[in-house]
Coordinates of C-alpha atoms and ligand atoms in Angstrom, one line a residue:
X1 CA 0.1 0.0 0.0
X2 CA 2.6 2.4 1.1
X3 CA 4.9 1.4 -1.9
X4 CA 1.9 2.1 -4.1
X5 CA 1.4 5.7 -2.8
X6 CA 5.1 6.3 -2.9
X7 CA 5.2 5.3 -6.6
X8 CA 2.2 7.5 -7.2
X9 CA 3.8 10.4 -5.6
X10 CA 7.0 9.9 -7.6
X11 CA 5.1 9.8 -10.9
X12 CA 3.1 12.9 -9.9
X13 CA 6.6 14.6 -9.0
X14 CA 8.2 13.4 -12.3
X15 CA 5.6 14.1 -14.9
X16 CA 6.7 17.8 -14.7
X17 CA 10.2 16.7 -16.1
X18 CA 9.1 14.8 -19.2
X19 CA 6.5 14.7 -21.9
X20 CA 5.1 17.5 -24.1
X21 CA 4.2 19.7 -21.0
X22 CA 7.7 20.2 -19.4
X23 CA 7.3 23.1 -17.1
X24 CA 11.1 23.7 -16.9
X25 CA 11.6 23.3 -20.6
X26 CA 10.7 26.9 -21.4
X27 CA 10.2 28.0 -24.9
X28 CA 9.0 31.5 -24.3
X29 CA 9.8 34.5 -22.1
X30 CA 6.7 33.9 -19.8
X31 CA 7.7 30.3 -19.1
X32 CA 11.4 31.2 -18.8
X33 CA 10.8 33.7 -16.0
X34 CA 8.7 31.3 -14.0
X35 CA 11.4 28.5 -14.7
X36 CA 14.0 30.9 -13.3
X37 CA 11.9 31.7 -10.3
X38 CA 11.6 27.9 -9.6
X39 CA 15.3 27.4 -9.9
X40 CA 16.2 30.3 -7.7
X41 CA 13.7 29.1 -4.9
X42 CA 15.0 25.5 -5.3
X43 CA 18.6 26.9 -4.7
X44 CA 17.6 28.8 -1.7
X45 CA 15.7 25.8 -0.2
X46 CA 18.7 23.5 -0.9
X47 CA 21.0 26.0 0.8
X48 CA 18.8 26.2 3.9
X49 CA 18.5 22.3 4.2
X50 CA 22.3 21.9 3.8
X51 CA 23.0 24.6 6.4
X52 CA 20.4 23.0 8.9
X53 CA 21.8 19.6 8.3
X54 CA 25.2 20.9 8.8
X55 CA 24.4 22.5 12.1
X56 CA 22.6 19.5 13.2
X57 CA 25.6 17.3 12.6
X58 CA 27.9 19.7 14.3
X59 CA 25.6 19.9 17.3
X60 CA 25.6 16.0 17.6
X61 CA 29.4 15.8 17.2
X62 CA 30.0 18.4 19.8
X63 CA 27.7 17.0 22.3
X64 CA 29.3 13.5 21.9
X65 CA 32.8 15.2 22.3
X66 CA 31.6 17.1 25.4
X67 CA 30.1 13.9 26.9
X68 CA 33.4 12.1 26.3
X69 CA 35.5 14.9 27.9
X70 CA 33.1 15.2 30.8
X71 CA 32.3 18.9 30.2
X72 CA 28.8 20.0 31.0
X73 CA 26.9 21.9 28.3
X74 CA 26.6 25.5 29.3
X75 CA 25.5 27.1 26.2
X76 CA 22.6 29.6 26.5
X77 CA 20.6 28.9 23.1
X78 CA 18.3 31.9 23.4
X79 CA 20.3 34.1 21.0
X80 CA 20.7 31.2 18.5
X81 CA 16.9 30.6 18.5
X82 CA 16.1 34.3 17.9
X83 CA 18.6 34.6 15.0
X84 CA 18.5 31.1 13.4
X85 CA 14.9 30.4 14.3
X86 CA 13.2 33.7 13.6
X87 CA 15.4 36.5 12.0
X88 CA 17.1 34.4 9.2
X89 CA 14.0 32.4 8.1
X90 CA 12.1 35.7 8.1
X91 CA 14.6 37.4 6.1
X92 CA 14.9 34.6 3.6
X93 CA 11.0 34.3 3.2
X94 CA 10.8 38.1 2.7
X95 CA 13.4 37.8 -0.1
X96 CA 11.6 35.0 -1.7
X97 CA 8.3 36.8 -1.3
X98 CA 9.6 40.1 -2.9
X99 CA 11.5 38.2 -5.8
X100 CA 8.3 36.1 -6.4
X101 CA 6.3 39.3 -6.6
X102 CA 8.7 41.1 -9.0
X103 CA 8.7 38.1 -11.4
X104 CA 4.9 37.7 -11.2
X105 CA 4.5 41.4 -12.0
X106 CA 6.8 41.1 -15.0
X107 CA 5.2 37.8 -16.3
X108 CA 1.7 39.1 -16.0
X109 CA 1.8 42.7 -17.0
X110 CA -1.2 44.7 -16.1
X111 CA -0.6 47.6 -18.5
X112 CA -1.1 46.8 -22.2
X113 CA 2.0 47.2 -24.4
X114 CA 1.6 49.6 -27.2
X115 CA 0.9 48.5 -30.8
X116 CA -1.6 46.5 -32.6
X117 CA -0.5 43.0 -31.5
X118 CA -2.4 39.9 -32.8
X119 CA -5.3 39.2 -30.5
X120 CA -6.7 35.7 -30.1
X121 CA -9.9 35.0 -27.9
X122 CA -10.1 31.8 -26.4
X123 CA -13.4 30.6 -24.9
X124 CA -13.2 27.5 -22.5
X125 CA -16.2 25.3 -22.8
X126 CA -17.1 21.9 -21.3
X127 CA -14.8 20.4 -22.6
X128 CA -13.1 22.1 -25.4
X129 CA -11.6 25.4 -26.6
X130 CA -13.2 27.9 -28.9
X131 CA -10.5 30.0 -30.7
X132 CA -11.3 33.2 -32.4
X133 CA -9.2 35.7 -34.3
X134 CA -11.4 38.8 -34.0
X135 CA -9.0 40.9 -36.3
X136 CA -9.5 38.5 -39.0
X137 CA -13.0 37.1 -38.5
X138 CA -11.7 33.5 -38.2
X139 CA -13.0 30.9 -35.6
X140 CA -11.5 27.6 -35.0
X141 CA -11.2 25.2 -32.1
X142 CA -8.8 23.1 -29.9
X143 CA -5.8 24.3 -32.0
X144 CA -4.3 27.7 -31.8
X145 CA -2.1 28.9 -34.4
X146 CA 0.2 32.0 -33.8
X147 CA 3.3 33.6 -35.2
X148 CA 6.5 32.6 -33.5
X149 CA 8.7 35.3 -32.0
X150 CA 5.9 37.7 -31.5
X151 CA 4.0 38.6 -28.4
X152 CA 0.3 37.6 -28.8
X153 CA -2.5 39.0 -26.7
X154 CA -4.9 36.3 -25.4
X155 CA -8.2 37.3 -24.1
X156 CA -9.7 34.4 -22.0
X157 CA -13.2 33.7 -20.8
X158 CA -15.6 31.0 -20.3
X159 CA -19.5 30.7 -20.7
X160 CA -20.2 27.9 -18.4
X161 CA -17.8 27.2 -15.5
X162 CA -14.2 28.1 -14.6
X163 CA -11.5 26.7 -16.7
X164 CA -7.8 27.5 -16.6
X165 CA -5.7 28.1 -19.8
X166 CA -2.2 26.6 -19.5
X167 CA 0.6 26.1 -22.0
X168 CA 3.4 25.0 -19.7
X169 CA 6.1 25.5 -22.1
X170 CA 5.0 29.1 -22.9
X171 CA 3.6 30.5 -19.7
X172 CA 1.8 30.0 -16.4
X173 CA -1.8 29.4 -15.8
X174 CA -4.5 31.9 -16.3
X175 CA -8.1 31.3 -15.2
X176 CA -11.0 31.5 -17.7
X177 CA -13.9 33.0 -15.6
X178 CA -17.6 33.4 -16.8
X179 CA -18.5 37.1 -17.0
X180 CA -14.8 38.2 -17.0
X181 CA -12.1 38.5 -19.5
X182 CA -8.5 37.8 -18.5
X183 CA -5.6 38.9 -20.6
X184 CA -2.4 36.7 -21.0
X185 CA 0.5 37.7 -23.3
X186 CA 2.1 34.5 -24.9
X187 CA 5.3 34.4 -27.1
X188 CA 7.0 31.3 -28.4
X189 CA 10.7 31.9 -29.3
X190 CA 10.8 29.5 -32.2
X191 CA 8.3 27.6 -34.3
X192 CA 6.9 24.5 -32.8
X193 CA 3.9 22.7 -31.2
X194 CA 3.1 23.2 -27.5
X195 CA 0.5 21.2 -25.6
X196 CA -1.9 23.0 -23.4
X197 CA -4.2 21.6 -20.8
X198 CA -7.2 22.9 -18.7
X199 CA -5.9 23.5 -15.3
X200 CA -9.0 24.0 -13.3
X201 CA -11.3 21.1 -12.5
X202 CA -14.3 21.8 -14.6
X203 CA -16.4 18.6 -14.8
X204 CA -16.0 15.0 -15.7
X205 CA -13.9 15.4 -19.0
X206 CA -11.6 18.1 -17.3
X207 CA -8.6 15.9 -17.6
X208 CA -9.4 15.3 -21.4
X209 CA -9.6 18.9 -22.1
X210 CA -6.4 19.8 -24.0
X211 CA -5.2 21.7 -26.9
X212 CA -2.2 22.5 -29.0
X213 CA -0.6 25.8 -29.7
X214 CA 1.1 25.8 -33.1
X215 CA 3.7 28.6 -33.4
X216 CA 4.6 29.2 -37.1
X217 CA 7.1 31.5 -38.9
X218 CA 5.2 34.7 -39.8
X219 CA 4.8 33.9 -43.5
X220 CA 3.3 30.5 -42.9
X221 CA 0.9 31.9 -40.3
X222 CA -0.1 34.7 -42.8
X223 CA -0.6 31.8 -45.5
X224 CA -3.0 30.1 -42.9
X225 CA -4.8 33.3 -42.1
X226 CA -5.4 33.8 -45.9
X227 CA -6.6 30.3 -46.6
X228 CA -9.0 30.5 -43.6
X229 CA -10.3 33.8 -44.7
X230 CA -11.0 32.5 -48.2
X231 CA -14.0 30.7 -46.5
X232 CA -15.4 27.1 -47.1
X233 CA -15.7 25.5 -50.4
X234 CA -18.9 23.6 -51.1
X235 CA -18.7 19.9 -51.2
X236 CA -17.0 18.7 -54.6
X237 CA -18.0 15.2 -55.1
X238 CA -21.3 13.3 -55.0
X239 CA -20.2 11.4 -51.8
X240 CA -19.3 14.6 -50.0
X241 CA -22.6 16.2 -51.1
X242 CA -24.5 13.2 -49.8
X243 CA -22.4 13.7 -46.5
X244 CA -23.5 17.2 -46.4
X245 CA -27.2 16.1 -46.5
X246 CA -26.5 13.5 -43.7
X247 CA -24.8 16.3 -41.7
X248 CA -27.9 18.4 -41.9
X249 CA -30.4 15.4 -41.3
X250 CA -28.5 14.3 -38.3
X251 CA -28.9 17.7 -36.5
X252 CA -25.1 18.1 -36.2
X253 CA -25.8 21.8 -37.0
X254 CA -27.6 22.2 -33.8
X255 CA -24.1 22.6 -32.1
X256 CA -21.7 22.9 -34.8
X257 CA -21.2 25.1 -38.0
X258 CA -19.6 24.3 -41.2
X259 CA -20.5 27.5 -43.0
X260 CA -19.6 30.0 -40.4
X261 CA -23.2 30.9 -39.6
X262 CA -22.6 33.4 -36.8
X263 CA -23.1 32.0 -33.3
X264 CA -22.7 34.2 -30.3
X265 CA -20.3 32.6 -27.8
X266 CA -22.9 32.0 -25.2
X267 CA -24.9 29.6 -27.4
X268 CA -21.9 27.8 -29.0
X269 CA -22.3 24.2 -27.8
X270 CA -19.6 22.5 -30.1
X271 CA -16.5 23.5 -32.1
X272 CA -16.8 25.4 -35.5
X273 CA -15.9 22.7 -38.1
X274 CA -15.1 24.9 -40.9
X275 CA -11.3 23.9 -40.9
X276 CA -11.8 20.4 -39.3
X277 CA -9.7 18.6 -41.8
X278 CA -6.7 20.8 -41.0
X279 CA -6.6 20.1 -37.4
X280 CA -4.1 17.5 -36.1
X281 CA -6.3 16.1 -33.2
X282 CA -10.0 15.5 -32.3
X283 CA -12.0 15.9 -29.2
X284 CA -9.8 18.6 -27.6
X285 CA -6.5 16.9 -28.1
X286 CA -7.7 13.5 -27.2
X287 CA -7.1 11.4 -30.4
X288 CA -5.3 12.1 -33.8
X289 CA -7.7 13.3 -36.5
X290 CA -8.2 10.7 -39.2
X291 CA -11.2 9.0 -40.8
X292 CA -11.3 6.0 -38.5
X293 CA -11.1 8.1 -35.3
X294 CA -13.5 10.7 -36.6
X295 CA -16.0 7.9 -37.4
X296 CA -15.5 6.3 -33.9
X297 CA -15.9 9.6 -32.3
X298 CA -19.1 10.5 -34.1
X299 CA -20.6 7.1 -33.4
X300 CA -19.9 7.0 -29.6
X301 CA -18.2 10.1 -28.1
X302 CA -18.5 8.8 -24.7
X303 CA -16.2 5.8 -25.4
X304 CA -13.4 8.1 -26.4
X305 CA -14.1 11.0 -24.0
X306 CA -16.3 10.1 -21.1
X307 CA -18.3 13.2 -20.0
X308 CA -18.3 14.8 -23.4
X309 CA -21.5 16.7 -24.1
X310 CA -21.7 15.3 -27.6
X311 CA -24.5 12.9 -28.2
X312 CA -24.0 9.7 -30.0
X313 CA -24.9 9.4 -33.7
X314 CA -25.4 5.9 -34.8
X315 CA -25.0 5.8 -38.6
X316 CA -24.8 3.0 -41.0
X317 CA -21.4 2.3 -42.8
X318 CA -22.5 4.0 -46.1
X319 CA -23.9 7.0 -44.4
X320 CA -20.8 7.4 -42.1
X321 CA -18.4 7.2 -45.2
X322 CA -20.4 9.9 -46.9
X323 CA -20.4 12.0 -43.8
X324 CA -16.7 11.6 -43.3
X325 CA -16.0 12.5 -46.9
X326 CA -17.8 15.7 -46.3
X327 CA -16.3 16.5 -42.9
X328 CA -12.7 15.7 -44.0
X329 CA -13.0 17.9 -47.0
X330 CA -13.7 21.0 -44.9
Ligands
LIG401 CU1 -11.9 22.9 -18.4 CU2 -10.9 21.7 -16.6

């Protein structure tokens, strides 16, 4: 039993060191300042532990020596207690507190930097992420594209419950609170993909509420914006056209949109599907996006993501093939 708890504790401690969400493997200025803070606090803590252990061993050694020499201990420890037990810890904690405060203020600036930075609105839903580019009239989901090497303004909110937006390699957490808009500035040093995760318990599928931030070179990002702005193309072949009819008949459009029909954020129940085929993963980062997974997801979402609000859609083989042809051409 104890061994099992110890193993669980070790795993919990070590997950921060490996995998796609390495907190200390900072890839942007926000995460870097937090990692530096962590290393400095760790160094201070280690220095304190080493000093205390040294003093303890010294005391044991001297007590033994005195006992051997028959000398009575006559030390008055009052000064030691006041200095070592009160003054020094107080000073160290004050230093840590002030340093923490300075780093926190720099990492989460309250004043907005000048200039017209790219703004991305992210809305946390149970249990997926709506992603809007208000300056470009683009909406997508669960995959956030941004230019590398630029500071990007993220406006974060939620219509249902509190979620928390967290991309460990880029920055610290920021809560998404209903009725409130929080601002977070993210910057990725280099192009790359960074996994994000909801960091506030928000319901049954909370642990499965992930996303990816894809930082691209500016010209690639501009190309993506241009392609997304050009809008949806109507289904090309017969199979995809039949799929579009099945999509409408199956009431998918109650929660999703494939043609950008405007939905105010509060009534959005499911992701905008206009660029579904271009996304790398399905169900908020849960599974890779391919025809087999998309079919399984549509048939029985609960099996893939327990707690998902998406209802099952039992379709026959032919109908499913047509629907997939439609969706994966979007
Ligand atoms: Cu959303 Cu936890």
